[in-house]
């Protein structure tokens, strides 16, 4: 075995990446586009003073998460704690990154999931790609993100999208395929076109499953926050990363607790929206 000549796989990949990086006409506008989305979310959150944004987030949680008093009080106290500890601006940046990654994942993932549900060939082709995306260690995604998009918020979003998008694709495909055949046949009997069948029958009945996939996508995007901080993505992940470098246990715990609070809020909101769709 020691006499085997190793394949120059690393050299091939380096050459391929170098060839791709020459395509500035692709990655330049794409970087600007993602940057505009991030800036848009930052601008939107910046319109509101912290106390008003806090009340809006508490109100949204109360309305969509089943109007549970206990959860609402937890969200109120959690956001007040984040504000008190001085992590409010970092939380806003983290929300901008997560929501940008979530929106891009949904815009790409839902149509791909629909495409998979309509073609067994496409499903068989894309499933191995999704398996590859989900089993690849998260740190590995930082390498192509930096190679193509440099350092900053944008490569953090790109890495988050690649890491977090598969659940949306899988659950969209699963939800549409789980629509009862009898209902599909009934819609066809009434003369529904393909688009009418998709938008008025399949997608409405698959909303709960699709929202479960979106929930997982947002949670995975949030889990990339700390990892993306290694390539210049600002937010709560940067606070955790710096605390690890300085061996600051207390500071790391504070920033980590803020991430947990944000994760619970986003999780309950997306679950609640899915439940409201089901009703």
Coordinates of C-alpha atoms in Angstrom, one line a residue:
X1 CA 0.0 0.0 0.0
X2 CA 2.9 2.4 0.7
X3 CA 4.0 2.1 -2.9
X4 CA 0.8 3.4 -4.3
X5 CA 1.0 6.8 -6.0
X6 CA -1.5 9.2 -4.4
X7 CA -3.9 11.0 -6.6
X8 CA -3.2 14.7 -6.9
X9 CA -6.7 15.4 -5.7
X10 CA -5.8 18.5 -3.7
X11 CA -3.9 19.9 -6.7
X12 CA -7.0 19.3 -9.0
X13 CA -9.3 21.1 -6.5
X14 CA -6.9 24.0 -6.1
X15 CA -6.7 24.4 -9.9
X16 CA -10.5 24.2 -10.2
X17 CA -11.0 26.8 -7.4
X18 CA -8.4 29.1 -9.0
X19 CA -10.2 28.8 -12.3
X20 CA -13.5 29.7 -10.6
X21 CA -12.1 32.7 -8.8
X22 CA -11.3 34.3 -12.1
X23 CA -15.0 34.6 -12.7
X24 CA -15.4 38.0 -11.1
X25 CA -18.5 38.8 -13.1
X26 CA -20.2 36.1 -11.1
X27 CA -18.9 36.4 -7.6
X28 CA -18.6 40.2 -7.6
X29 CA -22.3 40.9 -8.2
X30 CA -23.3 37.9 -6.0
X31 CA -21.2 39.4 -3.1
X32 CA -22.8 42.8 -3.6
X33 CA -26.3 41.2 -3.7
X34 CA -25.9 39.3 -0.5
X35 CA -24.3 42.3 1.1
X36 CA -27.4 44.4 0.2
X37 CA -29.7 41.9 1.9
X38 CA -27.6 41.9 5.1
X39 CA -27.5 45.7 5.1
X40 CA -31.3 45.8 4.5
X41 CA -32.0 43.7 7.6
X42 CA -29.5 45.8 9.6
X43 CA -31.2 48.9 8.4
X44 CA -34.7 47.6 9.2
X45 CA -33.7 46.5 12.7
X46 CA -31.9 49.8 13.2
X47 CA -35.1 51.8 12.5
X48 CA -36.5 50.8 15.9
X49 CA -35.0 51.8 19.2
X50 CA -34.0 48.7 21.3
X51 CA -37.1 49.0 23.6
X52 CA -39.5 49.1 20.7
X53 CA -37.8 46.2 18.8
X54 CA -37.9 44.2 22.1
X55 CA -41.6 44.8 22.4
X56 CA -42.2 43.8 18.8
X57 CA -40.3 40.6 19.2
X58 CA -42.2 39.8 22.4
X59 CA -45.5 40.6 20.7
X60 CA -44.6 38.4 17.6
X61 CA -43.7 35.5 19.9
X62 CA -46.9 35.9 21.9
X63 CA -49.0 36.0 18.8
X64 CA -47.5 33.2 16.8
X65 CA -46.3 30.8 19.5
X66 CA -49.7 29.9 20.8
X67 CA -50.2 33.0 23.1
X68 CA -48.4 31.3 26.0
X69 CA -47.8 33.6 28.9
X70 CA -44.8 31.6 30.3
X71 CA -43.0 31.7 26.9
X72 CA -43.8 35.4 26.5
X73 CA -42.4 36.2 29.9
X74 CA -39.2 34.2 29.1
X75 CA -38.7 36.0 25.8
X76 CA -39.2 39.4 27.6
X77 CA -36.7 38.6 30.3
X78 CA -34.3 37.0 27.9
X79 CA -34.2 40.0 25.6
X80 CA -33.9 42.3 28.6
X81 CA -30.9 40.3 29.7
X82 CA -29.3 40.5 26.3
X83 CA -29.8 44.3 26.4
X84 CA -28.5 44.6 29.9
X85 CA -25.3 42.6 29.1
X86 CA -24.5 44.9 26.2
X87 CA -25.0 42.3 23.4
X88 CA -28.0 44.0 21.7
X89 CA -26.1 45.3 18.7
X90 CA -24.4 41.9 18.4
X91 CA -27.8 40.2 18.5
X92 CA -29.1 42.4 15.7
X93 CA -26.1 41.5 13.5
X94 CA -26.6 37.8 14.3
X95 CA -30.3 38.1 13.3
X96 CA -29.3 39.8 10.1
X97 CA -26.9 37.0 9.2
X98 CA -29.4 34.2 10.2
X99 CA -32.4 35.8 8.4
X100 CA -30.3 36.5 5.3
X101 CA -29.2 32.9 5.2
X102 CA -32.7 31.7 5.9
X103 CA -34.3 33.8 3.1
X104 CA -31.7 32.6 0.6
X105 CA -32.1 29.0 1.7
X106 CA -35.9 29.2 1.3
X107 CA -35.8 31.0 -2.0
X108 CA -33.5 28.3 -3.4
X109 CA -34.6 25.3 -1.3
X110 CA -38.4 25.3 -1.8
X111 CA -38.3 25.4 -5.7
X112 CA -35.6 22.7 -5.7
X113 CA -37.8 20.6 -3.3
X114 CA -40.8 21.0 -5.7
X115 CA -38.6 20.0 -8.6
X116 CA -37.5 16.9 -6.7
X117 CA -41.1 16.0 -5.9
X118 CA -42.1 16.1 -9.6
X119 CA -39.2 14.0 -11.0
X120 CA -37.8 10.8 -9.5
X121 CA -34.7 11.3 -11.7
X122 CA -34.0 14.7 -10.2
X123 CA -34.7 13.3 -6.7
X124 CA -32.2 10.5 -7.2
X125 CA -29.6 13.0 -8.5
X126 CA -30.0 15.7 -5.8
X127 CA -30.3 13.4 -2.7
X128 CA -26.6 12.3 -2.8
X129 CA -25.7 16.0 -3.1
X130 CA -27.8 16.8 0.0
X131 CA -26.2 13.9 1.9
X132 CA -22.8 15.3 1.0
X133 CA -23.8 18.8 2.2
X134 CA -25.1 17.5 5.5
X135 CA -22.3 15.1 6.3
X136 CA -19.4 17.5 5.5
X137 CA -17.9 19.1 8.6
X138 CA -19.2 22.6 9.0
X139 CA -15.6 24.1 9.2
X140 CA -14.9 22.8 5.7
X141 CA -17.5 25.2 4.2
X142 CA -15.4 28.1 5.4
X143 CA -12.6 27.3 2.9
X144 CA -14.6 27.8 -0.4
X145 CA -16.5 30.6 1.2
X146 CA -13.3 32.5 1.8
X147 CA -11.8 31.5 -1.5
X148 CA -14.7 32.9 -3.5
X149 CA -16.1 35.7 -1.3
X150 CA -13.1 36.9 0.8
X151 CA -13.5 37.8 4.5
X152 CA -16.5 39.3 6.2
X153 CA -20.3 38.8 6.6
X154 CA -21.0 37.6 3.1
X155 CA -18.8 34.4 3.2
X156 CA -20.4 33.7 6.6
X157 CA -23.8 33.8 5.0
X158 CA -22.7 31.7 2.1
X159 CA -21.3 29.0 4.4
X160 CA -24.5 29.1 6.5
X161 CA -26.7 28.7 3.4
X162 CA -24.7 25.6 2.1
X163 CA -24.8 24.1 5.6
X164 CA -28.5 24.9 6.4
X165 CA -30.4 24.6 3.1
X166 CA -30.8 20.7 2.8
X167 CA -33.6 20.5 5.4
X168 CA -35.8 22.9 3.4
X169 CA -35.2 20.9 0.2
X170 CA -35.8 17.6 1.9
X171 CA -39.0 18.6 3.8
X172 CA -40.5 20.4 0.8
X173 CA -40.0 17.2 -1.3
X174 CA -41.4 15.1 1.5
X175 CA -44.4 17.3 2.2
X176 CA -45.5 17.4 -1.4
X177 CA -45.0 13.6 -1.9
X178 CA -47.1 13.0 1.3
X179 CA -50.2 14.7 -0.2
X180 CA -52.8 11.9 -0.5
X181 CA -53.2 10.5 -4.0
X182 CA -57.0 10.8 -3.7
X183 CA -56.9 14.5 -3.3
X184 CA -54.5 14.9 -6.3
X185 CA -56.8 12.8 -8.4
X186 CA -59.8 14.8 -7.3
X187 CA -58.1 18.1 -8.3
X188 CA -57.2 16.6 -11.7
X189 CA -60.8 15.5 -12.1
X190 CA -62.0 19.1 -11.6
X191 CA -59.7 20.2 -14.4
X192 CA -56.9 21.8 -12.4
X193 CA -53.8 22.7 -14.3
X194 CA -50.3 21.7 -13.0
X195 CA -49.7 25.1 -11.4
X196 CA -53.2 25.2 -9.8
X197 CA -52.6 21.7 -8.4
X198 CA -49.3 22.8 -7.0
X199 CA -50.3 26.2 -5.5
X200 CA -53.9 25.4 -4.4
X201 CA -53.6 21.8 -3.3
X202 CA -50.1 20.4 -2.8
X203 CA -48.3 23.4 -1.2
X204 CA -51.2 24.3 1.2
X205 CA -51.4 20.7 2.4
X206 CA -47.6 20.5 2.7
X207 CA -47.2 23.8 4.6
X208 CA -46.7 22.1 8.0
X209 CA -43.9 19.8 6.7
X210 CA -42.3 22.7 4.8
X211 CA -42.3 24.9 7.9
X212 CA -40.6 22.1 9.8
X213 CA -37.8 22.1 7.3
X214 CA -37.5 25.9 7.4
X215 CA -37.4 25.7 11.2
X216 CA -34.4 23.3 11.0
X217 CA -32.8 25.5 8.4
X218 CA -32.9 28.6 10.6
X219 CA -31.6 26.6 13.6
X220 CA -28.7 25.3 11.5
X221 CA -27.9 28.7 10.2
X222 CA -27.8 30.0 13.8
X223 CA -25.5 27.2 14.7
X224 CA -23.0 28.4 12.1
X225 CA -22.8 31.9 13.8
X226 CA -19.8 31.0 16.0
X227 CA -18.0 29.1 13.2
X228 CA -18.6 32.0 10.7
X229 CA -17.1 34.4 13.2
X230 CA -13.7 32.8 12.3
X231 CA -13.9 34.4 8.8
X232 CA -15.1 37.8 9.9
X233 CA -18.8 37.5 10.4
X234 CA -19.8 39.8 13.2
X235 CA -22.4 39.2 15.9
X236 CA -22.7 37.1 19.0
X237 CA -20.4 34.4 17.4
X238 CA -17.6 36.9 17.4
X239 CA -18.0 37.5 21.2
X240 CA -17.9 33.7 21.8
X241 CA -14.8 33.3 19.5
X242 CA -12.9 36.1 21.2
X243 CA -13.9 34.7 24.6
X244 CA -12.4 31.3 23.7
X245 CA -9.2 33.0 22.5
X246 CA -8.8 34.9 25.8
X247 CA -10.0 32.0 27.9
X248 CA -12.7 34.3 29.2
X249 CA -15.2 31.8 30.6
X250 CA -17.7 34.4 31.9
X251 CA -17.8 36.4 28.7
X252 CA -18.2 33.2 26.6
X253 CA -21.0 32.1 28.8
X254 CA -22.8 35.4 28.5
X255 CA -22.5 35.5 24.7
X256 CA -23.5 31.8 24.5
X257 CA -26.5 32.4 26.6
X258 CA -27.6 35.2 24.3
X259 CA -27.3 32.8 21.3
X260 CA -29.5 30.3 23.2
X261 CA -32.1 32.9 23.9
X262 CA -32.2 34.0 20.2
X263 CA -32.4 30.3 19.1
X264 CA -35.4 29.7 21.4
X265 CA -37.2 32.8 20.1
X266 CA -36.6 31.9 16.4
X267 CA -37.5 28.2 17.0
X268 CA -40.8 29.1 18.7
X269 CA -41.7 31.7 16.1
X270 CA -41.2 29.3 13.2
X271 CA -43.0 26.5 15.0
X272 CA -45.8 28.8 15.8
X273 CA -46.1 30.0 12.2
X274 CA -46.2 26.4 11.0
X275 CA -48.9 25.6 13.5
X276 CA -51.0 28.7 12.4
X277 CA -50.7 27.6 8.8
X278 CA -51.9 24.1 9.8
X279 CA -55.0 25.6 11.5

